[in-house]
Amino acid sequence: MSQDSQTIKTAHQIVMQKGEMYVGWSTKEDVRKRGGSGGLVTSMLAAALEKKLVDAVVVLKKMNEFEAVPIITSDVNEVLNSAGSLHSVPSNFAKLIANRNLKVALPAKGCDVRGIIEQGKRNAINLDNTFIVGLNCGGSMHPVVTREMLEVMYKIKPEDVHGEEIEKGKLIFETKDGKEHAITIDELEEKGYGRRESCRYCTIKIPNNADIACGNWGVTGDLAGKATFVEITSEKGAKLLQNAIDAGYIQVQKPDEKGVAARSKIKGVMEGLGKKWKDKVFVPMDNRLEYFRKELENCIDCGACKAVCPTCSCGDVSKCTEFHFRGDAYRMSMYHLVRFLHLADSCIGCGQCADVCPVDIPLTRLYRRFANPVQEQLKYEPGMDMRKPPFFEAKLEV
Amino acid sequence: MSSEAAAAPKTNGWEPKIVAFCCNWCSYGGADSAGMGRFQQPASARIIRVMCSGRIDPLHVFNAFLEGADAVLVTGCHIGDCHYVNGNDKTKIKYKFLENVVRELGLEKERLQLNWISASEGEKFANFIRDVTEQIKKIGPSPLKPEGVV
Amino acid sequence: MNAYSTICPGCNFGCGLYIRENGTIDLDFRKSSPANAGKLCRFGMSLPRLYKPVKSMVEGKETTPEEAAKEAARRISASKGSVAFLSLGNTTCEEVLAFQKLAVPYLCTGANFDALPKDVYLTLSVGIPYTEIEAAKHIVLFIDPYEQYPLTVRRLLSAKKKGAKITSVWWKDLPLADENIRPADISKLQLTKDSLVISDFHPLSDAEQVKSVLSLAKNAGAKVTFLKPFANSTGAYVLSKDAKQKSFAQLVEDINKGTVKTLFCLESDPSTLIPSETLSKLTNLIIQTGHASAGTAKANVVIAHEPLYRKKGTLINNEGRGQALGGAGTNGLEALGIIAGTKFEFDSLHDAVKKALGIQAVDEFLIPKYDRPAYGAIQAAAKPPEAKTTLVSVYNPFMWFGLPDDNDFVELNLNTVRALKLLKGGTLKIKSNGSTIEKKFKVAPVQDNILLTGNRFGIEKGSITPVEISR
Ligand SMILES: Cc1cc2nc3c(=O)[nH]c(=O)nc-3n(C[C@H](O)[C@H](O)[C@H](O)COP(=O)(O)OP(=O)(O)OC[C@H]3O[C@@H](n4cnc5c(N)ncnc54)[C@H](O)[C@@H]3O)c2cc1C
Ligand code: SF4
Ligand code: SF4
Ligand code: SF4
Ligand code: SF4
Ligand code: FES
C-alpha cells in the first residue's frame, strides 16, 4: 500500500516492526479514562477504521458491567465508545465474522484469536483481511456466576459495581461509593466462583498468535493501569500500530526493562497455574464410558454446542448432525461421538460449549478429555499457527 | 436395564459379533483365501468390503459399535502396497484419532484393532479373526450394544 | 448491524437471547439473562426458522398493514355479535391491555379457567421463582421437562446436586428422576409439605388432570407450580384476571355451533390448536402477527406487524419476572388501534402494566410479589384408566408453533417391539378412528402399551388417543 509507506515516513519517527514492544495510550482523554488500561486498543481500532485500513470493526456494545453484545460496526464513534475491558463477558468473535468476507479489525482474547485462526484454516475467514488485536487474558467469568458471587461472597449488589480489576491474585470490585472489595481468586474458585473452568486451565495468556498482543502486564511505575503494553507479532500488527500513531490516535514509548521482565514473569506464573489446574481437572478416571454416558444422558439435542464452537465451520449440513437421528436408541449419540473425534485435534478449550449447554453438561471438560491426549501425541496446538489440522494430513507426521 | 447385563462376561455359547472392514485389494482377498484355504474360522466375523482402507470413515466404526458390534477391525494393504498410492497412510491418521477416542471412551483396547493383511495372507486373516474372537469372548459383549440386541 | 436483546417466544420460561439482523436472522447467546444464563433449548436454537417474514394480506392479496387493519375493522363490525378474540399470550403486556379493550365482547386467552375453581386462577397463572425449584427438597414432575420445558432441566439437576429427590409421574422413565411412577399408579405417590409439584397448564390441558394435581398438592400442603407454553402466558393471565373471559373449549364449541363466525387472533396461530374442520366453518379468520405460520396461510386477513424481537414492551415469564423486550416497534399497537377505532399510546399502557404489577420499573433482576392465595379443597374426578394401547402427545414448543422438528417417530418399549415382532429400523402401523399411519419407532423405557410422541401425526384426539398398533 503506497499510502502506508507514505505515512510511515511522516513526522513520527518510529517505524514499527514485528517483534518490537511498546507502552502506549490513547491521545483521547475520555477513551484513555474508560479504557481497560489506557485505551490504546480502542484507539487503534478506531484509527484503522478512520484511515480505511479496514471497513469494519468488531466491538462490544456495553449494556452494563456484566453484559455486552458484540457488533460489527463502521462507525468510528461506536468504536471509541467501546473502550474498557469486561471480564464478565465471555465473548466469542470467530463465528461472528466467519463467512462474511469482511476487511475487519477486532479485539480478541487468546481463545478468540485461536478461533479466528481455525476459521481461517477452514477458509471461512480471510486472515489477510483480518487484523487481530490480541488481549492478554487471565480469564473471563460467566456473568450469572459473577452476579451470584457478588451477592454471596462480596455481599454487594451487582448494580452497585462500578469497576473491577485483578491485582496480585485478588479480584477487586469497586462500588459506586468508591469503596474497594477484594477477595483472592483462589478462594473464589474454591467455592465454585471466579473464572470459567476452561479459563483456569487455559495457557494462552499472552496471545502471540494475534497480530499484536496488548495488555496491562509490564506497565510499570506511574503508567501502571494507565497505559497498554503492546508486542507486535506480525506485519499486520506493525501496520495497525503505525497507522494509529500516524493518525494521532495514540502515543507510544519504549517499555523499561523491568516492565518487560515483569510481563514475562507473570506470563510464566500464569501458565504454570494453568498447567496445575489442568492436572487438577483432568484426573485419570476409571469407568469412563459410564461417566460420559451419565454426563450426556440429559442432552436435549439442541445443537448449541456445535453452533457456538469457534473451530467448527460446517453449516447446517455436517457429519455430526446428518448421521444423527433423534429416533436412534443408541447408547451414545452419534452426534457426540463424531464431535469428540472431530474436535480431538481442533478443540481450543474456549469453554463456549459448556457456557451455552442448556442442561449444564460440562462439555469443554468432555471434549478436552479427548483433545488433550491427541494434541499432545500429535504435538499440535490448534489456533496457534497455520499448521493444517492433522486429521486432514496425507500422512501421520508424529 | 442399563449396561449391567452387558458388563458381566458371557462366554457360554455366546458368539461375539465382529465387524471387519476389509480393503478390496488385500485384506478382502485375505479373507477370501482364508475361506478357500479352509482355514478354521469362527462365525463371528461380519466382513464389510471397502475399495480401500482409506475409505473407512470413523463414522462407520462408530456405527458398527452403536449397532452392536463387540469389536471392530480395520484392515488394509501393507503400507506401501495401497492400490491408491497412499490410502492406508490416511487410514493410519484416522485410526490414530479413532483409537484415542475409543480408548478414552473407556472401551477395551481389544475392541478396536488395526491390521495390514495382503491378499495372500489367508492364514494370517483367519488367525487374526480367531484371536480377536477369543479375546472378546473373554471380555464379553460391548457395553455400547443397544438394548435388545444380542 | 442491528442486535436486539429479546426473549424466546417458545415457552413461558423467559429465555433471553440476542437476535441479529444482517440480511439473515442470527441468534446469539445472552449469557447475562437471569432466567436461562444465555442457554437455549432446541426450539430456542430454531428461532431463525420461526421468524419467517409475513406480509399483510386481504383474501390472498398483498396490502399494507393499515389497509389490512381497516379491512379487519370492517369485517369485525359487520360480523357484530359473532366475533371472538383470541390471544394465547405470545405478545407484550402492553398489547394484551390494548387487545382487551377491543375484545370486550368475547375475550379468550386460550385457557380453560371456566372448568376450574375460581380461587386457583392465580396459582395457575403465576409460577414460582426458579431458585425455589433449585432449593426444593422433593420435586414431583407431571411433565417431561426434556421435551416440554427444557430449561427446567438444569434447575432440576441443580436441585438434585443439592440433595433433592426427584419423582417423576410420567409414562417414561426420565434420566434425572430418582423415582419413576406411572400416571396410572398415582396412588403410590407420596407427597409432604416439603414437596414441590411441577405440572403445566395450557389450552389443551385436561381440567380433571389439573384439578387432581391441585388437590394432591393441597392435601399434602405441598408447593405447586404450573409451567406454561407461551412467552407471556403469565402476563396475559394475570392482566386478564378481572376481565370477562371465554374458555378455549367454549370458543371451539361456538365456532362449531356457528355462533362465532369471525375470529381475530393476536400473535396466535389457531391452526395448531383448533381442528381444521372447525376453522373452516369461520367466515373470517383474521390474524395479526409478526411471523408467517400455517395459520397465516389460511387466514382471510393477515395484519403483519413487526416480529416480537423488534417490539417494545414487557413480557412476564413463569416466575412472574418482568422482562423488557429490546426493540422499539409499536406498530402492533397501531394496528390494534385502527381496529378498535382509537389510538393506543405505548407509554400509558406501559404505566398501566406497571401499576397492575405493582412495580416502579421493569427490572429483570427483581421478581415482583404476587398474590398466590390458598385455594379451597378440590374434588378431582378419578381419571379413567387408559385404553389398551394409547398414543400420548407430549406438547412442546414445536407443536404449539407448528414448526417441524426432527422427531418423526414414536417412543415405545422393548416389550411392544417383541410382542409385535417389529423389525429393527422398520416401522409401526398406528390406527385410530379409521386412519392408519406408519411411523418409525424408538425403543425407550416407556410404559407398556404406551406410545409417546412430540409430533402431531393428524390422527390424534386430544392429548391421549386410543390406538391399535401392528407391524
Ligand atoms: C476477559 C479479559 C481478561 C483480561 N485479562 C488480562 C490479564 O490478566 N492481564 C493483562 O495484562 N491484560 C488482561 N486483559 C487485557 C486488558 O484488560 C486490556 O483490555 C488491555 O490491556 C487493553 O487495554 P486498553 O485500554 O488498550 O483497551 P481498551 O481501549 O479498553 O479496549 C478494549 C477492547 O476490548 C474489547 N473487549 C472488552 N471486553 C472484552 C471481552 N470480554 N472480550 C473481548 N473483547 C473485549 C472492547 O470492545 C475494546 O475494543 C484482559 C482483557 C479481557 C477482556
Ligand atoms: S479460555 Fe483463555 S483466552 Fe479464553 S477467556 Fe478464558 S483465559 Fe481468556
Ligand atoms: S469444543 Fe467447546 S471448548 Fe472446544 S473449541 Fe469448541 S466450543 Fe471451544
Ligand atoms: S449444548 Fe448440551 S444439550 Fe445441546 S446438543 Fe450440546 S450437549 Fe446436547
Ligand atoms: S422454548 Fe422455552 S425453554 Fe426453550 S429457549 Fe425458548 S423460552 Fe427457553
Ligand atoms: S487399497 Fe488396500 S489400503 Fe488402500
PDB file of N, CA, C and O in Angstrom, chain A residues 360-396:
ATOM      1  N   ASP A 360     -26.468 -27.925  31.230  1.00  0.00           N
ATOM      2  CA  ASP A 360     -25.259 -27.797  32.043  1.00  0.00           C
ATOM      3  C   ASP A 360     -24.297 -28.984  31.969  1.00  0.00           C
ATOM      4  O   ASP A 360     -23.647 -29.330  32.959  1.00  0.00           O
ATOM      5  N   ILE A 361     -24.204 -29.606  30.816  1.00  0.00           N
ATOM      6  CA  ILE A 361     -23.189 -30.654  30.662  1.00  0.00           C
ATOM      7  C   ILE A 361     -21.831 -29.952  30.597  1.00  0.00           C
ATOM      8  O   ILE A 361     -21.673 -28.995  29.843  1.00  0.00           O
ATOM      9  N   PRO A 362     -20.857 -30.396  31.394  1.00  0.00           N
ATOM     10  CA  PRO A 362     -19.544 -29.716  31.352  1.00  0.00           C
ATOM     11  C   PRO A 362     -18.799 -30.101  30.090  1.00  0.00           C
ATOM     12  O   PRO A 362     -17.788 -30.792  30.110  1.00  0.00           O
ATOM     13  N   LEU A 363     -19.308 -29.633  28.968  1.00  0.00           N
ATOM     14  CA  LEU A 363     -18.849 -30.127  27.671  1.00  0.00           C
ATOM     15  C   LEU A 363     -17.373 -29.920  27.406  1.00  0.00           C
ATOM     16  O   LEU A 363     -16.711 -30.789  26.857  1.00  0.00           O
ATOM     17  N   THR A 364     -16.854 -28.749  27.802  1.00  0.00           N
ATOM     18  CA  THR A 364     -15.452 -28.491  27.497  1.00  0.00           C
ATOM     19  C   THR A 364     -14.583 -29.546  28.169  1.00  0.00           C
ATOM     20  O   THR A 364     -13.624 -30.036  27.597  1.00  0.00           O
ATOM     21  N   ARG A 365     -14.980 -29.893  29.393  1.00  0.00           N
ATOM     22  CA  ARG A 365     -14.240 -30.923  30.099  1.00  0.00           C
ATOM     23  C   ARG A 365     -14.295 -32.240  29.326  1.00  0.00           C
ATOM     24  O   ARG A 365     -13.312 -32.968  29.229  1.00  0.00           O
ATOM     25  N   LEU A 366     -15.436 -32.557  28.767  1.00  0.00           N
ATOM     26  CA  LEU A 366     -15.556 -33.799  27.999  1.00  0.00           C
ATOM     27  C   LEU A 366     -14.702 -33.726  26.730  1.00  0.00           C
ATOM     28  O   LEU A 366     -13.945 -34.635  26.425  1.00  0.00           O
ATOM     29  N   TYR A 367     -14.832 -32.635  25.988  1.00  0.00           N
ATOM     30  CA  TYR A 367     -14.062 -32.524  24.746  1.00  0.00           C
ATOM     31  C   TYR A 367     -12.562 -32.569  25.025  1.00  0.00           C
ATOM     32  O   TYR A 367     -11.796 -33.177  24.296  1.00  0.00           O
ATOM     33  N   ARG A 368     -12.155 -31.894  26.099  1.00  0.00           N
ATOM     34  CA  ARG A 368     -10.714 -31.878  26.420  1.00  0.00           C
ATOM     35  C   ARG A 368     -10.206 -33.260  26.811  1.00  0.00           C
ATOM     36  O   ARG A 368      -9.031 -33.559  26.633  1.00  0.00           O
ATOM     37  N   ARG A 369     -11.073 -34.090  27.366  1.00  0.00           N
ATOM     38  CA  ARG A 369     -10.652 -35.453  27.697  1.00  0.00           C
ATOM     39  C   ARG A 369     -10.111 -36.149  26.452  1.00  0.00           C
ATOM     40  O   ARG A 369      -9.211 -36.964  26.522  1.00  0.00           O
ATOM     41  N   PHE A 370     -10.742 -35.865  25.312  1.00  0.00           N
ATOM     42  CA  PHE A 370     -10.295 -36.483  24.063  1.00  0.00           C
ATOM     43  C   PHE A 370      -9.190 -35.665  23.411  1.00  0.00           C
ATOM     44  O   PHE A 370      -8.275 -36.207  22.821  1.00  0.00           O
ATOM     45  N   ALA A 371      -9.285 -34.354  23.534  1.00  0.00           N
ATOM     46  CA  ALA A 371      -8.337 -33.486  22.841  1.00  0.00           C
ATOM     47  C   ALA A 371      -6.959 -33.507  23.501  1.00  0.00           C
ATOM     48  O   ALA A 371      -5.943 -33.476  22.805  1.00  0.00           O
ATOM     49  N   ASN A 372      -6.916 -33.546  24.829  1.00  0.00           N
ATOM     50  CA  ASN A 372      -5.614 -33.484  25.497  1.00  0.00           C
ATOM     51  C   ASN A 372      -4.640 -34.546  24.987  1.00  0.00           C
ATOM     52  O   ASN A 372      -3.555 -34.196  24.522  1.00  0.00           O
ATOM     53  N   PRO A 373      -5.003 -35.833  25.034  1.00  0.00           N
ATOM     54  CA  PRO A 373      -4.029 -36.829  24.573  1.00  0.00           C
ATOM     55  C   PRO A 373      -3.711 -36.694  23.084  1.00  0.00           C
ATOM     56  O   PRO A 373      -2.543 -36.835  22.695  1.00  0.00           O
ATOM     57  N   VAL A 374      -4.711 -36.427  22.264  1.00  0.00           N
ATOM     58  CA  VAL A 374      -4.462 -36.359  20.815  1.00  0.00           C
ATOM     59  C   VAL A 374      -3.534 -35.195  20.484  1.00  0.00           C
ATOM     60  O   VAL A 374      -2.557 -35.336  19.750  1.00  0.00           O
ATOM     61  N   GLN A 375      -3.820 -34.034  21.057  1.00  0.00           N
ATOM     62  CA  GLN A 375      -2.996 -32.869  20.738  1.00  0.00           C
ATOM     63  C   GLN A 375      -1.575 -33.031  21.285  1.00  0.00           C
ATOM     64  O   GLN A 375      -0.616 -32.556  20.686  1.00  0.00           O
ATOM     65  N   GLU A 376      -1.464 -33.718  22.420  1.00  0.00           N
ATOM     66  CA  GLU A 376      -0.118 -33.964  22.947  1.00  0.00           C
ATOM     67  C   GLU A 376       0.648 -34.927  22.048  1.00  0.00           C
ATOM     68  O   GLU A 376       1.784 -34.667  21.660  1.00  0.00           O
ATOM     69  N   GLN A 377      -0.004 -36.039  21.706  1.00  0.00           N
ATOM     70  CA  GLN A 377       0.672 -37.032  20.866  1.00  0.00           C
ATOM     71  C   GLN A 377       1.074 -36.454  19.514  1.00  0.00           C
ATOM     72  O   GLN A 377       2.134 -36.761  18.993  1.00  0.00           O
ATOM     73  N   LEU A 378       0.203 -35.629  18.958  1.00  0.00           N
ATOM     74  CA  LEU A 378       0.485 -35.105  17.625  1.00  0.00           C
ATOM     75  C   LEU A 378       1.248 -33.793  17.673  1.00  0.00           C
ATOM     76  O   LEU A 378       1.552 -33.205  16.641  1.00  0.00           O
ATOM     77  N   LYS A 379       1.577 -33.349  18.871  1.00  0.00           N
ATOM     78  CA  LYS A 379       2.279 -32.084  19.076  1.00  0.00           C
ATOM     79  C   LYS A 379       1.601 -30.971  18.275  1.00  0.00           C
ATOM     80  O   LYS A 379       2.245 -30.195  17.571  1.00  0.00           O
ATOM     81  N   TYR A 380       0.309 -30.937  18.371  1.00  0.00           N
ATOM     82  CA  TYR A 380      -0.461 -29.975  17.588  1.00  0.00           C
ATOM     83  C   TYR A 380      -1.257 -29.067  18.518  1.00  0.00           C
ATOM     84  O   TYR A 380      -1.991 -29.539  19.385  1.00  0.00           O
ATOM     85  N   GLU A 381      -1.066 -27.772  18.348  1.00  0.00           N
ATOM     86  CA  GLU A 381      -1.829 -26.806  19.127  1.00  0.00           C
ATOM     87  C   GLU A 381      -2.718 -26.021  18.171  1.00  0.00           C
ATOM     88  O   GLU A 381      -2.230 -25.154  17.447  1.00  0.00           O
ATOM     89  N   PRO A 382      -4.009 -26.302  18.154  1.00  0.00           N
ATOM     90  CA  PRO A 382      -4.868 -25.605  17.197  1.00  0.00           C
ATOM     91  C   PRO A 382      -4.916 -24.109  17.486  1.00  0.00           C
ATOM     92  O   PRO A 382      -4.816 -23.685  18.630  1.00  0.00           O
ATOM     93  N   GLY A 383      -5.045 -23.343  16.443  1.00  0.00           N
ATOM     94  CA  GLY A 383      -5.237 -21.904  16.600  1.00  0.00           C
ATOM     95  C   GLY A 383      -3.988 -21.127  16.938  1.00  0.00           C
ATOM     96  O   GLY A 383      -4.055 -19.941  17.199  1.00  0.00           O
ATOM     97  N   MET A 384      -2.835 -21.795  16.966  1.00  0.00           N
ATOM     98  CA  MET A 384      -1.625 -21.073  17.326  1.00  0.00           C
ATOM     99  C   MET A 384      -0.813 -20.670  16.096  1.00  0.00           C
ATOM    100  O   MET A 384       0.004 -19.777  16.140  1.00  0.00           O
ATOM    101  N   ASP A 385      -1.018 -21.387  15.009  1.00  0.00           N
ATOM    102  CA  ASP A 385      -0.339 -21.041  13.760  1.00  0.00           C
ATOM    103  C   ASP A 385      -1.159 -21.645  12.636  1.00  0.00           C
ATOM    104  O   ASP A 385      -2.258 -22.131  12.865  1.00  0.00           O
ATOM    105  N   MET A 386      -0.614 -21.627  11.428  1.00  0.00           N
ATOM    106  CA  MET A 386      -1.412 -22.080  10.289  1.00  0.00           C
ATOM    107  C   MET A 386      -1.242 -23.571   9.987  1.00  0.00           C
ATOM    108  O   MET A 386      -1.652 -24.048   8.932  1.00  0.00           O
ATOM    109  N   ARG A 387      -0.641 -24.313  10.894  1.00  0.00           N
ATOM    110  CA  ARG A 387      -0.463 -25.738  10.602  1.00  0.00           C
ATOM    111  C   ARG A 387      -1.808 -26.418  10.352  1.00  0.00           C
ATOM    112  O   ARG A 387      -2.788 -26.187  11.060  1.00  0.00           O
ATOM    113  N   LYS A 388      -1.819 -27.255   9.358  1.00  0.00           N
ATOM    114  CA  LYS A 388      -3.031 -27.956   8.952  1.00  0.00           C
ATOM    115  C   LYS A 388      -3.490 -28.903  10.056  1.00  0.00           C
ATOM    116  O   LYS A 388      -2.660 -29.569  10.671  1.00  0.00           O
ATOM    117  N   PRO A 389      -4.784 -29.004  10.300  1.00  0.00           N
ATOM    118  CA  PRO A 389      -5.238 -29.967  11.307  1.00  0.00           C
ATOM    119  C   PRO A 389      -4.797 -31.380  10.903  1.00  0.00           C
ATOM    120  O   PRO A 389      -4.978 -31.765   9.752  1.00  0.00           O
ATOM    121  N   PRO A 390      -4.173 -32.122  11.806  1.00  0.00           N
ATOM    122  CA  PRO A 390      -3.602 -33.422  11.448  1.00  0.00           C
ATOM    123  C   PRO A 390      -4.592 -34.375  10.785  1.00  0.00           C
ATOM    124  O   PRO A 390      -4.209 -35.172   9.955  1.00  0.00           O
ATOM    125  N   PHE A 391      -5.849 -34.267  11.123  1.00  0.00           N
ATOM    126  CA  PHE A 391      -6.827 -35.191  10.543  1.00  0.00           C
ATOM    127  C   PHE A 391      -6.844 -35.060   9.023  1.00  0.00           C
ATOM    128  O   PHE A 391      -7.196 -35.997   8.320  1.00  0.00           O
ATOM    129  N   PHE A 392      -6.484 -33.898   8.521  1.00  0.00           N
ATOM    130  CA  PHE A 392      -6.533 -33.676   7.080  1.00  0.00           C
ATOM    131  C   PHE A 392      -5.186 -33.878   6.398  1.00  0.00           C
ATOM    132  O   PHE A 392      -5.045 -33.646   5.204  1.00  0.00           O
ATOM    133  N   GLU A 393      -4.187 -34.281   7.159  1.00  0.00           N
ATOM    134  CA  GLU A 393      -2.879 -34.545   6.555  1.00  0.00           C
ATOM    135  C   GLU A 393      -2.964 -35.804   5.691  1.00  0.00           C
ATOM    136  O   GLU A 393      -3.853 -36.644   5.869  1.00  0.00           O
ATOM    137  N   ALA A 394      -1.994 -35.931   4.763  1.00  0.00           N
ATOM    138  CA  ALA A 394      -1.964 -37.137   3.949  1.00  0.00           C
ATOM    139  C   ALA A 394      -1.210 -38.240   4.677  1.00  0.00           C
ATOM    140  O   ALA A 394      -1.351 -39.423   4.384  1.00  0.00           O
ATOM    141  N   LYS A 395      -0.366 -37.847   5.635  1.00  0.00           N
ATOM    142  CA  LYS A 395       0.471 -38.836   6.289  1.00  0.00           C
ATOM    143  C   LYS A 395       0.664 -38.440   7.748  1.00  0.00           C
ATOM    144  O   LYS A 395       0.764 -37.250   8.052  1.00  0.00           O
ATOM    145  N   LEU A 396       0.696 -39.422   8.605  1.00  0.00           N
ATOM    146  CA  LEU A 396       0.886 -39.158  10.026  1.00  0.00           C
ATOM    147  C   LEU A 396       2.310 -38.661  10.259  1.00  0.00           C
ATOM    148  O   LEU A 396       3.270 -39.339   9.908  1.00  0.00           O
TER     149      LEU A 396
END
